Structure formats: structure tokens, C-alpha cells
Amino acid sequence: MSAVKEFNVKWGMAIDLDKCTGCGACMVACQAENNLAPVPDASNKLRVMNWLVVYELSNGKAFPEHDVAYLPRPCQQCAKQPCATVCPVIATERNEEGGIVSQIYPRCIGCRYCMAACPYNARYFNWHDPVWPGGLDKVLTPDVSARPRGVVEKCTFCHHRYMKAKDTLRANGEPIMVTGRDGHRHSNIPEDGYVTSCAEACPNGAIVFGDLNNPEHRVYQLTHKNPNAFRLLERLGTDTAVYYLSSREWVRRQGDNYLAHEKTGHPEAVLFPGHHESPNDPAKK
Amino acid sequence: MDENKHCEESQACRSKCCCNPLPFLLGIAVALAFGWWVFPGMVFSQKEQPIFFTHKTHVETAGLSCDTCHTFAADGSFNGLPRLDACNSCHAGLDSLQTPEPNSSETRRAREAEVNFIKNYVMTGQEVPWIVHQKQPDNVFFSHAAHYKRCFSCHLTMKGNLNLGTPENPQRLCQTCHPSLEELDKNLPVSVNVLTGYSKTTMKMATCEHCHAHPGHFYNDGKGRAFANNACFTCHR
């Protein structure tokens, strides 16, 4: 695998699955913000467009012990992207401060290798040209481009909001990057200056967005040294930027394909010894 | 037998063609003429601005500078075209015309244009639907604030051919991307690509790359050297 680009800023999310009620406000906010047109047949789940999907998890037990959880799934913004390595035209890459995986629609040739490679099914192919019925085109977000038929698209952590936030800094004559109290370089954008649409829309505050490298951001505090934090398919080594939080063991178990005898927890300690200080590594307990 | 016959025939045919290059030359000439003169006309359609406007008159006679009309907003975004309010301040009404008394065909044309402008736009309060030469495609994010602050901070004070104007007169830096119009005494016709709908003079990606992918700007050496990130998401959205 190609070398991983390290950035000072790593935009990421912490999604609290114990707070998520599965209401779907994040999905609606995402569709509206990112100009996703309604598809002709939304019952065909192979051809719907949802940059963010809320999955329902079940512990599979009968009534008294039955429990469900809801898991919103945006693009996981992997540091080691399976998608970018297979793209034949470099239409997707992770090359900018912030570590957001880009998707360049005019460059995409629609071969869908990336969709096959993505372990999270976070990528979507435009089967149809977008049609906005009933004057919906009047309320499109001007900062998000419309995608034509035949290209792949995905969640970009509302990258246009990042651009706007940086522009605000420039206009005020402030630097983009500053040295934080911990001596490291951090983005000068205030924590609430750049928030994704889904995080903004969540009525329970289950989605927290911020810089995973900045100790002053809530997302850092929620994900570091938290035994309830896990990432999806963590043992693939994709190093995603979306963390999930749950106090329920069965929910954490569904984050990866654990065998019956395996325990959940951070796998880095096993895969890369000494690379990652893991608070809930079962081997250390 | 048959094969031999076929070969003989084709050879005869080949020698016949080689002796007479005229059809080839004619074909090349027709193809070149089509490609040079006919085809561009099929791809681009011409559009005219809604009113007659000359930059030359406004710069030379009225003594305006670029930023009198093309202003930056408080948030650093470029306002682009002036709104009617900017024109109103001089072209207020039919009783205070700015153009000289018409005594030649040129001045008559100017007077006519001003009267038309006041009647159709100033008196009705309707904004002029200017056609923009350099409208960026939908998938491009361009921030004037970013370039205004960053490029200007060095290229107005640098020496040699990297100098692109002075802090008082940054025109040349603007004209790195925008056509120079202050000498033009008529409307620049707008050529619109009939397939894409974009103007012919829209900035192409090569122009962006001229700086973004320039070796002097490409690497972030961490020592404060100008760094124009060339990642796709720097400009695309």
C-alpha cells in the first residue's frame, strides 16, 4: 500500500450510537446540502443515492432481551483508502490538509472500481441524470456542484463548508494554521466554524465533528482513550476518520467480523506493535 | 490463381493513385479549411452584451480605476460586476447625461447607448444582465480572497519578471487571469461553447496549474515559502 500522507489536521467524526435514535434527520440534511436529486425509483436499493445511510443493528435476540441500535454511515475518510489505490484516473485522492478524500466528478470515468474496493459501500454511482421536480432546483446549494449521469460520488464531509470556513479566515486576515497550546500545528478554524450538515442536523447531538488531532476539540476527547470508541472494520487497517461510540458490547462487536472467541478492542496493538497506545487493548488487561 | 489476380489488380490500383496526388491535396485542403474556419463557428455561438459599453471611455475619459466598479466585499469575496447603484451615481437621469454632445457617428453612438441605458435600466431599476466572460464551471471553487491575499503579498513587491504590478496599481496581476480591457472601445463579443455553455475566454485548468503546479509553489518546505496546494479538492468541489 502506498505511503500514508500525514497531515496536521485530520477532520473526523465521533458518532454516539447510544444517542442515535435512527430518526434520519442526518440523511435528509445530507441530501439537501449536497444536492442529491431524488432517484426515479427509490425502492430499488441498488440504485438509490445516499451519501449517508442509517443502518439498523439488532442483537438478534428474542423479545425480552431484544435490542436495536442505529448506525449512520458517511464516507469513513480512510487514511489508507482502498478506493484511491484502484482508481485508474486519480479522480479520488487524499492529498489536502484535513485528510478528506476528494472525489472529482469531471475526472471520474465511472468504471466503479472504487465502489468495488470500498469496504463500507460508501460510494454511489449516478445511474440517472439528476432531475429536481417541482422547483426543487431553486433551493440547491450553490457551493456544491451537480453530478451528471455516469460518475461515482460520495460523502466529502461537506468539503465546501471547509472551503468557506478557510475563506472567512482569509477575509479576516487571520492565518489558516496556528500553533496550538500543545505545540502542534492546528487549523485556525474555530470548532464550530466548520461542521458537517449531518452533525448540524442531529437533534440528539449524536454526531460530533472536529479535528481528531486537536486535543481541544470534543471529537478528540471523545475518541482518545475511550474504551467505548471503535471504528468500522478496524482490522482492515484502513485507518478511518469516523469513530463510533457505544457502551453496549454487542454494538461494538458488530463493528467488525469478530469470531466467537475474539474480543473487541483496538486492533492496532496487535497489527502494529508499539504503533498505537490503546487504552482498551485486551492483551494488556 | 485468384489471389495472384487480386494482387495484380491492387498493385495496379495503387500505382494509379500514386501518380495522381491531386485528390489527396484537395482533400487535405478541404479538411483544413473545415477545421480552421467552419468547425469553430459550429462549436461557438456569439453573444452580444445587452448594452454598448466601453472600458476605454470609463478609464480614460472618466478617469476611473478598476476597483471603482469591480470591488471586493467585506468578506473578501469579489463582487465582480458592478450593480446598477454604481452606474447610477453618474448616469443618474436624462437631464444629466455624461456623454458629450453628439457631433460625429462615434459620439452619436455613445449618446444613444447612454440614453438607452438610462431609459431601460436606470429608470426601471432593473439590473443589467451582463454576460460574464470568465464564469467558472459549476465544479470549480474559486476564491478571490485567497488569491488576493496570497499572490498579492509577494508578486506586487518582487523584482524582475515575477513582479506583477505595484500595490497602488495591481492591474497586471489581475490580468494574469483576466483579459485586459481598458484599451477596448467596444464590447468584447462573447463566444459561448454550444456544447458546454461556457464562454471561450473562461479560465482553463491549465491556467490554474500554471501557478498551482509551479515548482516554486508546489512543495511546502515548511519555511514559509509560498505554497499553492495542488490537491484536487483545493479548487474542485
Short mmCIF file of C-alpha atoms in Angstrom, two decimals:
data_model
loop_
_atom_site.label_atom_id
_atom_site.label_comp_id
_atom_site.label_asym_id
_atom_site.label_seq_id
_atom_site.Cartn_x
_atom_site.Cartn_y
_atom_site.Cartn_z
CA MET A 1 0.00 0.00 0.00
CA SER A 2 1.19 3.43 -0.82
CA ALA A 3 2.62 5.66 1.85
CA VAL A 4 0.05 7.31 4.07
CA LYS A 5 0.08 11.07 3.96
CA GLU A 6 0.15 12.53 7.42
CA PHE A 7 -1.50 15.88 7.94
CA ASN A 8 -1.55 18.24 10.88
CA VAL A 9 -5.31 18.36 10.72
CA LYS A 10 -7.45 15.24 10.47
CA TRP A 11 -11.13 16.05 10.22
CA GLY A 12 -13.17 13.30 11.78
CA MET A 13 -16.38 12.32 13.46
CA ALA A 14 -17.48 10.67 16.63
CA ILE A 15 -20.96 9.19 16.33
CA ASP A 16 -22.58 8.12 19.59
CA LEU A 17 -24.74 5.11 18.73
CA ASP A 18 -26.34 5.21 22.18
CA LYS A 19 -27.68 8.67 21.38
CA CYS A 20 -28.77 7.89 17.83
CA THR A 21 -32.49 7.21 17.55
CA GLY A 22 -32.41 6.46 13.83
CA CYS A 23 -34.64 9.43 13.01
CA GLY A 24 -32.83 10.03 9.70
CA ALA A 25 -32.50 13.80 10.05
CA CYS A 26 -28.84 13.47 9.12
CA MET A 27 -29.73 11.68 5.90
CA VAL A 28 -32.23 14.35 4.93
CA ALA A 29 -29.83 17.16 5.80
CA CYS A 30 -27.12 15.47 3.75
CA GLN A 31 -29.35 15.03 0.70
CA ALA A 32 -30.44 18.66 0.85
CA GLU A 33 -26.98 20.08 1.49
CA ASN A 34 -25.18 18.07 -1.17
CA ASN A 35 -27.73 18.45 -3.99
CA LEU A 36 -28.73 14.80 -4.22
CA ALA A 37 -31.66 14.57 -6.60
CA PRO A 38 -34.49 12.12 -5.83
CA VAL A 39 -33.98 8.96 -7.86
CA PRO A 40 -36.75 7.73 -10.19
CA ASP A 41 -37.32 4.53 -8.21
CA ALA A 42 -36.27 4.80 -4.60
CA SER A 43 -37.47 1.28 -3.86
CA ASN A 44 -34.56 -0.10 -5.90
CA LYS A 45 -31.97 -0.04 -3.15
CA LEU A 46 -29.18 -0.92 -5.56
CA ARG A 47 -29.64 2.37 -7.35
CA VAL A 48 -30.52 4.86 -4.64
CA MET A 49 -28.19 7.71 -3.77
CA ASN A 50 -27.47 8.25 -0.08
CA TRP A 51 -24.11 9.67 0.89
CA LEU A 52 -25.09 8.96 4.45
CA VAL A 53 -27.13 5.89 5.36
CA VAL A 54 -28.55 4.94 8.74
CA TYR A 55 -28.29 1.19 9.25
CA GLU A 56 -30.34 -0.67 11.81
CA LEU A 57 -28.41 -3.08 14.01
CA SER A 58 -30.06 -5.81 16.03
CA ASN A 59 -28.65 -8.06 18.71
CA GLY A 60 -30.70 -10.89 17.21
CA LYS A 61 -32.29 -11.98 20.46
CA ALA A 62 -35.96 -12.63 21.21
CA PHE A 63 -38.25 -10.12 22.88
CA PRO A 64 -37.17 -9.56 26.47
CA GLU A 65 -33.50 -9.26 25.52
CA HIS A 66 -34.14 -7.68 22.13
CA ASP A 67 -32.17 -4.51 21.46
CA VAL A 68 -31.59 -2.35 18.41
CA ALA A 69 -29.12 0.37 17.54
CA TYR A 70 -28.87 2.72 14.58
CA LEU A 71 -25.61 3.36 12.80
CA PRO A 72 -25.23 6.37 10.48
CA ARG A 73 -22.57 5.66 7.88
CA PRO A 74 -20.95 8.54 5.98
CA CYS A 75 -17.76 8.04 3.95
CA GLN A 76 -15.22 6.90 6.53
CA GLN A 77 -12.44 9.07 5.01
CA CYS A 78 -9.80 6.36 5.32
CA ALA A 79 -6.17 7.36 5.66
CA LYS A 80 -5.29 4.22 3.70
CA GLN A 81 -8.00 4.35 1.09
CA PRO A 82 -8.88 1.19 -0.77
CA CYS A 83 -10.72 3.39 -3.29
CA ALA A 84 -7.93 5.77 -4.30
CA THR A 85 -5.43 3.00 -4.86
CA VAL A 86 -7.62 1.35 -7.50
CA CYS A 87 -8.80 4.49 -9.29
CA PRO A 88 -7.26 4.40 -12.79
CA VAL A 89 -7.64 8.15 -13.40
CA ILE A 90 -6.80 9.64 -9.97
CA ALA A 91 -10.30 11.02 -9.64
CA THR A 92 -10.16 10.39 -5.90
CA GLU A 93 -7.26 11.12 -3.60
CA ARG A 94 -6.38 12.23 -0.10
CA ASN A 95 -3.85 14.95 -0.63
CA GLU A 96 -5.01 18.02 1.23
CA GLU A 97 -4.59 19.31 4.75
CA GLY A 98 -7.52 17.88 6.72
CA GLY A 99 -7.32 14.39 5.23
CA ILE A 100 -10.63 14.45 3.40
CA VAL A 101 -10.82 12.01 0.50
CA SER A 102 -11.71 14.01 -2.60
CA GLN A 103 -13.97 12.98 -5.44
CA ILE A 104 -13.57 14.89 -8.71
CA TYR A 105 -16.66 14.30 -10.82
CA PRO A 106 -15.41 15.67 -14.15
CA ARG A 107 -12.40 13.40 -13.88
CA CYS A 108 -14.29 10.23 -12.94
CA ILE A 109 -14.85 7.84 -15.84
CA GLY A 110 -17.48 5.79 -14.00
CA CYS A 111 -15.60 2.48 -14.01
CA ARG A 112 -16.77 1.80 -10.42
CA TYR A 113 -13.57 0.08 -9.31
CA CYS A 114 -13.68 2.29 -6.22
CA MET A 115 -17.17 1.09 -5.39
CA ALA A 116 -15.98 -2.49 -5.54
CA ALA A 117 -12.98 -1.62 -3.40
CA CYS A 118 -14.77 0.38 -0.71
CA PRO A 119 -15.44 -1.94 2.25
CA TYR A 120 -18.07 0.45 3.62
CA ASN A 121 -20.27 0.75 0.49
CA ALA A 122 -19.95 4.49 0.88
CA ARG A 123 -19.72 5.19 -2.84
CA TYR A 124 -22.62 5.67 -5.21
CA PHE A 125 -22.93 5.59 -8.96
CA ASN A 126 -25.14 8.04 -10.82
CA TRP A 127 -27.45 5.85 -12.86
CA HIS A 128 -29.55 8.82 -13.91
CA ASP A 129 -29.07 12.47 -14.70
CA PRO A 130 -30.32 14.49 -11.75
CA VAL A 131 -33.89 15.77 -12.04
CA TRP A 132 -35.27 18.09 -9.41
CA PRO A 133 -39.05 18.08 -9.64
CA GLY A 134 -41.39 20.85 -8.60
CA GLY A 135 -38.89 23.70 -8.43
CA LEU A 136 -36.53 21.88 -6.08
CA ASP A 137 -33.68 23.21 -8.19
CA LYS A 138 -34.36 26.65 -6.72
CA VAL A 139 -33.06 25.54 -3.33
CA LEU A 140 -29.88 23.80 -4.43
CA THR A 141 -26.71 24.55 -2.50
CA PRO A 142 -24.72 26.84 -4.79
CA ASP A 143 -21.37 25.67 -3.42
CA VAL A 144 -21.93 22.02 -4.33
CA SER A 145 -21.70 21.01 -7.96
CA ALA A 146 -24.35 18.83 -9.55
CA ARG A 147 -23.14 15.44 -10.80
CA PRO A 148 -24.03 14.10 -14.21
CA ARG A 149 -25.04 10.56 -15.04
CA GLY A 150 -22.17 8.09 -15.16
CA VAL A 151 -19.88 9.23 -12.34
CA VAL A 152 -19.29 7.99 -8.81
CA GLU A 153 -19.90 10.23 -5.84
CA LYS A 154 -19.60 10.04 -2.09
CA CYS A 155 -19.70 11.99 1.15
CA THR A 156 -17.00 14.67 1.31
CA PHE A 157 -17.52 15.80 4.93
CA CYS A 158 -19.26 18.84 3.38
CA HIS A 159 -15.93 19.96 1.97
CA HIS A 160 -17.46 23.15 0.58
CA ARG A 161 -18.07 24.27 4.16
CA TYR A 162 -14.37 23.74 4.86
CA MET A 163 -13.53 25.96 1.90
CA LYS A 164 -15.94 28.62 3.12
CA ALA A 165 -14.51 28.48 6.63
CA LYS A 166 -10.99 28.94 5.29
CA ASP A 167 -12.19 31.81 3.13
CA THR A 168 -13.69 33.52 6.16
CA LEU A 169 -10.30 33.32 7.88
CA ARG A 170 -8.55 34.78 4.83
CA ALA A 171 -11.04 37.60 4.59
CA ASN A 172 -10.46 38.48 8.23
CA GLY A 173 -6.72 38.45 7.64
CA GLU A 174 -6.21 35.54 10.02
CA PRO A 175 -3.80 32.66 9.38
CA ILE A 176 -5.20 29.30 8.23
CA MET A 177 -2.93 27.31 10.54
CA VAL A 178 -1.74 28.21 14.03
CA THR A 179 0.44 26.55 16.65
CA GLY A 180 -1.81 25.25 19.41
CA ARG A 181 -1.20 25.09 23.14
CA ASP A 182 0.17 21.58 22.71
CA GLY A 183 2.90 22.87 20.39
CA HIS A 184 1.46 21.24 17.29
CA ARG A 185 0.09 22.93 14.18
CA HIS A 186 -3.70 23.07 14.14
CA SER A 187 -6.32 24.65 11.94
CA ASN A 188 -7.27 28.14 13.00
CA ILE A 189 -10.92 27.46 12.16
CA PRO A 190 -12.92 27.52 15.40
CA GLU A 191 -14.53 24.22 16.37
CA ASP A 192 -18.00 25.39 15.36
CA GLY A 193 -16.70 27.20 12.27
CA TYR A 194 -16.68 24.04 10.18
CA VAL A 195 -19.36 21.46 10.92
CA THR A 196 -20.88 18.99 8.51
CA SER A 197 -24.54 19.19 7.62
CA CYS A 198 -25.39 15.87 9.31
CA ALA A 199 -23.74 16.85 12.59
CA GLU A 200 -25.59 20.13 12.49
CA ALA A 201 -28.94 18.46 11.88
CA CYS A 202 -28.71 15.70 14.51
CA PRO A 203 -31.34 16.56 17.15
CA ASN A 204 -29.57 14.50 19.82
CA GLY A 205 -26.08 15.73 19.19
CA ALA A 206 -25.03 12.17 18.44
CA ILE A 207 -22.67 13.26 15.64
CA VAL A 208 -19.69 15.33 16.78
CA PHE A 209 -17.40 16.75 14.12
CA GLY A 210 -13.93 18.23 14.52
CA ASP A 211 -10.19 17.73 14.27
CA LEU A 212 -9.09 14.32 15.57
CA ASN A 213 -5.58 15.70 16.15
CA ASN A 214 -6.59 18.72 18.19
CA PRO A 215 -6.85 17.95 21.93
CA GLU A 216 -9.12 20.94 22.41
CA HIS A 217 -11.78 19.55 20.10
CA ARG A 218 -14.59 17.46 21.55
CA VAL A 219 -14.13 14.77 18.94
CA TYR A 220 -10.58 14.21 20.20
CA GLN A 221 -11.72 13.94 23.78
CA LEU A 222 -14.48 11.51 22.84
CA THR A 223 -12.32 9.17 20.79
CA HIS A 224 -8.97 9.12 22.60
CA LYS A 225 -8.63 6.70 25.50
CA ASN A 226 -12.33 5.91 25.33
CA PRO A 227 -12.98 2.17 25.69
CA ASN A 228 -16.37 2.65 24.06
CA ALA A 229 -14.91 4.02 20.84
CA PHE A 230 -14.48 1.79 17.83
CA ARG A 231 -14.22 2.07 14.07
CA LEU A 232 -15.84 0.03 11.34
CA LEU A 233 -13.83 -2.96 10.06
CA GLU A 234 -10.89 -1.64 12.01
CA ARG A 235 -8.76 -4.73 11.45
CA LEU A 236 -8.62 -4.00 7.70
CA GLY A 237 -6.16 -1.26 8.62
CA THR A 238 -7.94 1.43 6.62
CA ASP A 239 -7.39 3.92 9.48
CA THR A 240 -10.74 5.66 9.11
CA ALA A 241 -11.63 9.06 10.48
CA VAL A 242 -15.12 8.13 11.69
CA TYR A 243 -15.34 6.77 15.23
CA TYR A 244 -18.42 5.21 16.76
CA LEU A 245 -19.20 5.22 20.46
CA SER A 246 -21.33 2.71 22.28
CA SER A 247 -21.39 1.41 25.81
CA ARG A 248 -23.06 -1.77 24.57
CA GLU A 249 -20.69 -4.64 23.83
CA TRP A 250 -22.94 -6.25 21.20
CA VAL A 251 -22.98 -2.99 19.22
CA ARG A 252 -19.19 -2.76 19.30
CA ARG A 253 -18.97 -6.38 18.18
CA GLN A 254 -20.90 -5.51 15.02
CA GLY A 255 -18.26 -3.00 14.01
CA ASP A 256 -16.11 -5.82 12.67
CA ASN A 257 -16.35 -9.50 11.78
CA TYR A 258 -15.37 -10.87 15.17
CA LEU A 259 -15.22 -14.59 15.68
CA ALA A 260 -16.99 -16.08 18.68
CA HIS A 261 -13.82 -16.34 20.77
CA GLU A 262 -12.41 -12.93 19.78
CA LYS A 263 -12.76 -9.84 21.92
CA THR A 264 -13.48 -6.33 20.66
CA GLY A 265 -10.96 -3.57 21.00
CA HIS A 266 -8.34 -1.60 19.20
CA PRO A 267 -6.50 -3.91 16.84
CA GLU A 268 -3.52 -1.64 16.22
CA ALA A 269 -1.71 -3.05 19.21
CA VAL A 270 -1.89 -6.45 17.57
CA LEU A 271 -1.30 -5.38 13.98
CA PHE A 272 1.35 -2.74 14.61
CA PRO A 273 3.06 -3.35 17.98
CA GLY A 274 4.23 -0.16 19.59
CA HIS A 275 2.49 1.94 16.94
CA HIS A 276 -0.61 2.80 18.84
CA GLU A 277 -1.21 3.28 22.53
CA SER A 278 -4.50 1.53 23.03
CA PRO A 279 -6.42 2.01 26.26
CA ASN A 280 -8.68 -0.99 25.96
CA ASP A 281 -6.33 -3.48 24.41
CA PRO A 282 -7.50 -6.81 25.81
CA ALA A 283 -3.94 -8.15 25.73
CA LYS A 284 -2.83 -5.57 28.28
CA LYS A 285 -5.58 -6.24 30.77
CA MET B 1 -4.74 -18.06 -59.44
CA ASP B 2 -7.38 -15.84 -57.98
CA GLU B 3 -5.03 -14.48 -55.35
CA ASN B 4 -2.45 -13.51 -57.96
CA LYS B 5 -5.06 -11.75 -59.94
CA HIS B 6 -6.21 -9.86 -56.88
CA CYS B 7 -2.63 -8.74 -56.13
CA GLU B 8 -2.10 -7.54 -59.63
CA GLU B 9 -5.27 -5.58 -59.52
CA SER B 10 -4.49 -3.90 -56.22
CA GLN B 11 -0.96 -3.05 -57.36
CA ALA B 12 -2.31 -1.50 -60.47
CA CYS B 13 -4.73 0.44 -58.41
CA ARG B 14 -2.01 1.66 -56.04
CA SER B 15 0.26 2.87 -58.81
CA LYS B 16 -2.66 4.66 -60.39
CA CYS B 17 -3.43 6.53 -57.18
CA CYS B 18 0.20 7.47 -56.53
CA CYS B 19 0.53 9.09 -59.91
CA ASN B 20 -2.31 11.45 -59.14
CA PRO B 21 -1.88 13.26 -55.78
CA LEU B 22 -4.48 15.88 -56.56
CA PRO B 23 -7.41 14.20 -54.74
CA PHE B 24 -5.27 13.91 -51.60
CA LEU B 25 -4.15 17.52 -51.68
CA LEU B 26 -7.68 18.64 -52.37
CA GLY B 27 -8.94 16.51 -49.51
CA ILE B 28 -6.35 17.93 -47.12
CA ALA B 29 -7.17 21.47 -48.20
CA VAL B 30 -10.88 20.90 -47.68
CA ALA B 31 -10.32 19.24 -44.30
CA LEU B 32 -8.02 22.04 -43.14
CA ALA B 33 -10.44 24.71 -44.28
CA PHE B 34 -13.28 22.95 -42.50
CA GLY B 35 -11.28 22.53 -39.32
CA TRP B 36 -9.91 26.06 -39.34
CA TRP B 37 -12.87 28.19 -40.36
CA VAL B 38 -16.10 26.23 -40.44
CA PHE B 39 -15.88 23.99 -37.38
CA PRO B 40 -15.10 26.68 -34.75
CA GLY B 41 -18.17 28.55 -35.95
CA MET B 42 -20.23 25.44 -35.34
CA VAL B 43 -18.87 24.99 -31.82
CA PHE B 44 -19.05 28.58 -30.62
CA SER B 45 -22.03 30.87 -30.82
CA GLN B 46 -21.58 34.62 -30.49
CA LYS B 47 -23.45 36.62 -27.90
CA GLU B 48 -23.63 40.38 -27.51
CA GLN B 49 -23.73 42.28 -24.26
CA PRO B 50 -27.16 43.81 -23.55
CA ILE B 51 -25.81 47.40 -23.85
CA PHE B 52 -22.94 49.12 -25.58
CA PHE B 53 -20.18 49.67 -23.04
CA THR B 54 -16.57 50.73 -23.42
CA HIS B 55 -13.95 50.28 -20.75
CA LYS B 56 -11.74 52.81 -22.55
CA THR B 57 -14.14 55.71 -22.03
CA HIS B 58 -14.60 54.93 -18.37
CA VAL B 59 -10.87 54.59 -17.72
CA GLU B 60 -9.50 57.38 -19.90
CA THR B 61 -12.25 60.00 -20.08
CA ALA B 62 -13.97 59.45 -16.75
CA GLY B 63 -10.69 58.64 -15.01
CA LEU B 64 -11.98 55.62 -13.09
CA SER B 65 -9.74 52.82 -11.87
CA CYS B 66 -10.65 49.12 -11.97
CA ASP B 67 -11.62 48.94 -8.31
CA THR B 68 -14.06 51.84 -8.59
CA CYS B 69 -16.56 49.39 -10.05
CA HIS B 70 -15.01 45.93 -9.51
CA THR B 71 -14.91 45.88 -5.74
CA PHE B 72 -14.16 43.38 -3.02
CA ALA B 73 -16.79 42.68 -0.38
CA ALA B 74 -16.01 42.87 3.32
CA ASP B 75 -15.67 39.08 3.50
CA GLY B 76 -13.01 39.09 0.79
CA SER B 77 -15.23 37.73 -1.94
CA PHE B 78 -15.08 39.51 -5.26
CA ASN B 79 -18.22 41.38 -6.23
CA GLY B 80 -17.36 41.01 -9.88
CA LEU B 81 -19.68 43.14 -11.92
CA PRO B 82 -20.92 46.47 -10.57
CA ARG B 83 -24.56 46.70 -9.69
CA LEU B 84 -26.85 49.40 -11.00
CA ASP B 85 -26.14 51.57 -7.92
CA ALA B 86 -22.55 52.04 -9.09
CA CYS B 87 -23.68 53.20 -12.54
CA ASN B 88 -26.47 55.36 -11.06
CA SER B 89 -24.10 57.67 -9.28
CA CYS B 90 -23.00 59.17 -12.62
CA HIS B 91 -25.71 58.12 -15.06
CA ALA B 92 -28.49 59.49 -12.90
CA GLY B 93 -31.08 60.62 -15.43
CA LEU B 94 -31.81 62.01 -18.85
CA ASP B 95 -31.26 65.59 -17.65
CA SER B 96 -27.66 64.92 -16.62
CA LEU B 97 -26.15 62.93 -19.48
CA GLN B 98 -22.45 62.17 -19.23
CA THR B 99 -21.70 61.72 -22.92
CA PRO B 100 -20.63 64.78 -24.98
CA GLU B 101 -22.96 66.50 -27.42
CA PRO B 102 -23.22 64.21 -30.45
CA ASN B 103 -21.33 65.65 -33.41
CA SER B 104 -19.88 62.54 -35.03
CA SER B 105 -21.02 58.98 -35.62
CA GLU B 106 -18.99 57.83 -32.62
CA THR B 107 -20.36 60.34 -30.17
CA ARG B 108 -23.86 59.80 -31.53
CA ARG B 109 -23.50 56.11 -30.79
CA ALA B 110 -22.29 56.81 -27.28
CA ARG B 111 -25.13 59.23 -26.59
CA GLU B 112 -27.65 56.75 -27.96
CA ALA B 113 -26.23 53.99 -25.76
CA GLU B 114 -26.41 56.15 -22.65
CA VAL B 115 -29.98 57.25 -23.31
CA ASN B 116 -30.97 53.65 -23.90
CA PHE B 117 -29.23 52.55 -20.72
CA ILE B 118 -30.96 55.20 -18.63
CA LYS B 119 -34.36 54.51 -20.15
CA ASN B 120 -34.15 50.71 -19.94
CA TYR B 121 -32.28 50.16 -16.71
CA VAL B 122 -31.81 53.25 -14.54
CA MET B 123 -35.40 54.44 -14.81
CA THR B 124 -36.85 50.93 -14.40
CA GLY B 125 -34.43 49.96 -11.64
CA GLN B 126 -33.61 46.74 -13.42
CA GLU B 127 -30.09 45.27 -13.15
CA VAL B 128 -28.16 44.91 -16.40
CA PRO B 129 -27.96 41.20 -17.36
CA TRP B 130 -24.26 41.35 -18.23
CA ILE B 131 -22.79 38.28 -19.86
CA VAL B 132 -19.73 37.20 -17.88
CA HIS B 133 -16.68 36.20 -19.89
CA GLN B 134 -14.99 34.26 -17.14
CA LYS B 135 -17.71 32.46 -15.27
CA GLN B 136 -16.19 29.36 -13.71
CA PRO B 137 -17.73 25.93 -14.26
CA ASP B 138 -20.09 24.60 -11.63
CA ASN B 139 -17.49 22.19 -10.26
CA VAL B 140 -14.87 24.85 -9.51
CA PHE B 141 -14.45 26.71 -6.25
CA PHE B 142 -12.55 29.92 -6.84
CA SER B 143 -11.88 32.34 -4.02
CA HIS B 144 -10.68 35.80 -4.93
CA ALA B 145 -9.88 36.33 -1.25
CA ALA B 146 -7.32 33.51 -1.30
CA HIS B 147 -5.55 34.82 -4.36
CA TYR B 148 -5.92 38.49 -3.46
CA LYS B 149 -4.20 37.99 -0.11
CA ARG B 150 -1.66 35.33 -1.03
CA CYS B 151 -0.49 36.17 -4.55
CA PHE B 152 -0.50 39.90 -3.89
CA SER B 153 1.65 39.54 -0.79
CA CYS B 154 4.71 38.70 -2.92
CA HIS B 155 4.08 39.40 -6.58
CA LEU B 156 3.48 43.12 -6.14
CA THR B 157 6.86 43.68 -4.50
CA MET B 158 9.03 41.06 -6.23
CA LYS B 159 11.71 42.11 -8.68
CA GLY B 160 12.15 41.14 -12.32
CA ASN B 161 9.59 39.30 -14.36
CA LEU B 162 7.93 37.91 -11.23
CA ASN B 163 6.75 41.42 -10.45
CA LEU B 164 3.13 41.80 -11.45
CA GLY B 165 2.32 45.40 -10.65
CA THR B 166 2.58 47.61 -7.63
CA PRO B 167 0.43 47.80 -4.51
CA GLU B 168 -1.09 51.00 -5.91
CA ASN B 169 -1.70 49.50 -9.33
CA PRO B 170 -2.14 45.71 -9.19
CA GLN B 171 -3.66 45.56 -12.68
CA ARG B 172 -1.09 43.22 -14.16
CA LEU B 173 -1.75 40.63 -11.50
CA CYS B 174 -5.48 40.77 -12.26
CA GLN B 175 -4.64 40.45 -15.93
CA THR B 176 -2.72 37.24 -15.32
CA CYS B 177 -6.16 35.66 -15.50
CA HIS B 178 -8.47 38.40 -16.82
CA PRO B 179 -8.27 39.92 -20.31
CA SER B 180 -7.00 43.47 -20.48
CA LEU B 181 -9.96 45.61 -21.46
CA GLU B 182 -9.06 49.16 -20.55
CA GLU B 183 -7.89 49.89 -24.13
CA LEU B 184 -11.01 48.41 -25.67
CA ASP B 185 -13.52 50.92 -27.03
CA LYS B 186 -16.26 48.42 -27.80
CA ASN B 187 -17.88 45.37 -26.26
CA LEU B 188 -15.78 42.26 -26.37
CA PRO B 189 -18.01 39.72 -28.11
CA VAL B 190 -18.75 36.65 -26.00
CA SER B 191 -18.13 33.28 -27.64
CA VAL B 192 -20.15 30.57 -25.97
CA ASN B 193 -19.39 26.90 -26.49
CA VAL B 194 -22.67 25.41 -27.70
CA LEU B 195 -21.90 22.05 -26.11
CA THR B 196 -20.78 23.13 -22.64
CA GLY B 197 -22.39 26.55 -22.40
CA TYR B 198 -19.14 28.06 -21.12
CA SER B 199 -17.52 31.17 -22.52
CA LYS B 200 -14.47 30.70 -24.74
CA THR B 201 -12.44 33.01 -22.51
CA THR B 202 -13.23 31.12 -19.29
CA MET B 203 -10.07 30.34 -17.38
CA LYS B 204 -8.97 26.79 -18.17
CA MET B 205 -7.42 24.39 -15.68
CA ALA B 206 -4.03 24.88 -17.36
CA THR B 207 -4.10 28.49 -16.22
CA CYS B 208 -4.69 27.41 -12.62
CA GLU B 209 -1.93 24.82 -12.86
CA HIS B 210 0.45 27.45 -14.18
CA CYS B 211 0.81 28.59 -10.57
CA HIS B 212 -0.61 25.70 -8.51
CA ALA B 213 1.66 23.12 -10.15
CA HIS B 214 4.61 25.50 -10.50
CA PRO B 215 7.76 24.05 -8.90
CA GLY B 216 8.17 27.24 -6.90
CA HIS B 217 4.76 26.77 -5.31
CA PHE B 218 4.29 23.03 -5.37
CA TYR B 219 6.25 21.97 -2.30
CA ASN B 220 5.54 23.02 1.22
CA ASP B 221 9.03 23.42 2.63
CA GLY B 222 7.62 24.49 5.99
CA LYS B 223 9.75 27.64 5.98
CA GLY B 224 7.02 29.95 4.86
CA ARG B 225 7.68 29.66 1.16
CA ALA B 226 4.60 30.32 -0.93
CA PHE B 227 2.69 27.05 -1.12
CA ALA B 228 -0.18 26.71 -3.58
CA ASN B 229 -1.65 23.34 -2.76
CA ASN B 230 -2.22 21.34 -5.93
CA ALA B 231 -4.60 18.78 -4.43
CA CYS B 232 -7.76 18.28 -6.49
CA PHE B 233 -10.02 19.50 -3.69
CA THR B 234 -8.17 22.81 -3.48
CA CYS B 235 -10.14 24.08 -6.46
CA HIS B 236 -12.76 21.43 -7.21
CA ARG B 237 -15.98 20.95 -5.35
#
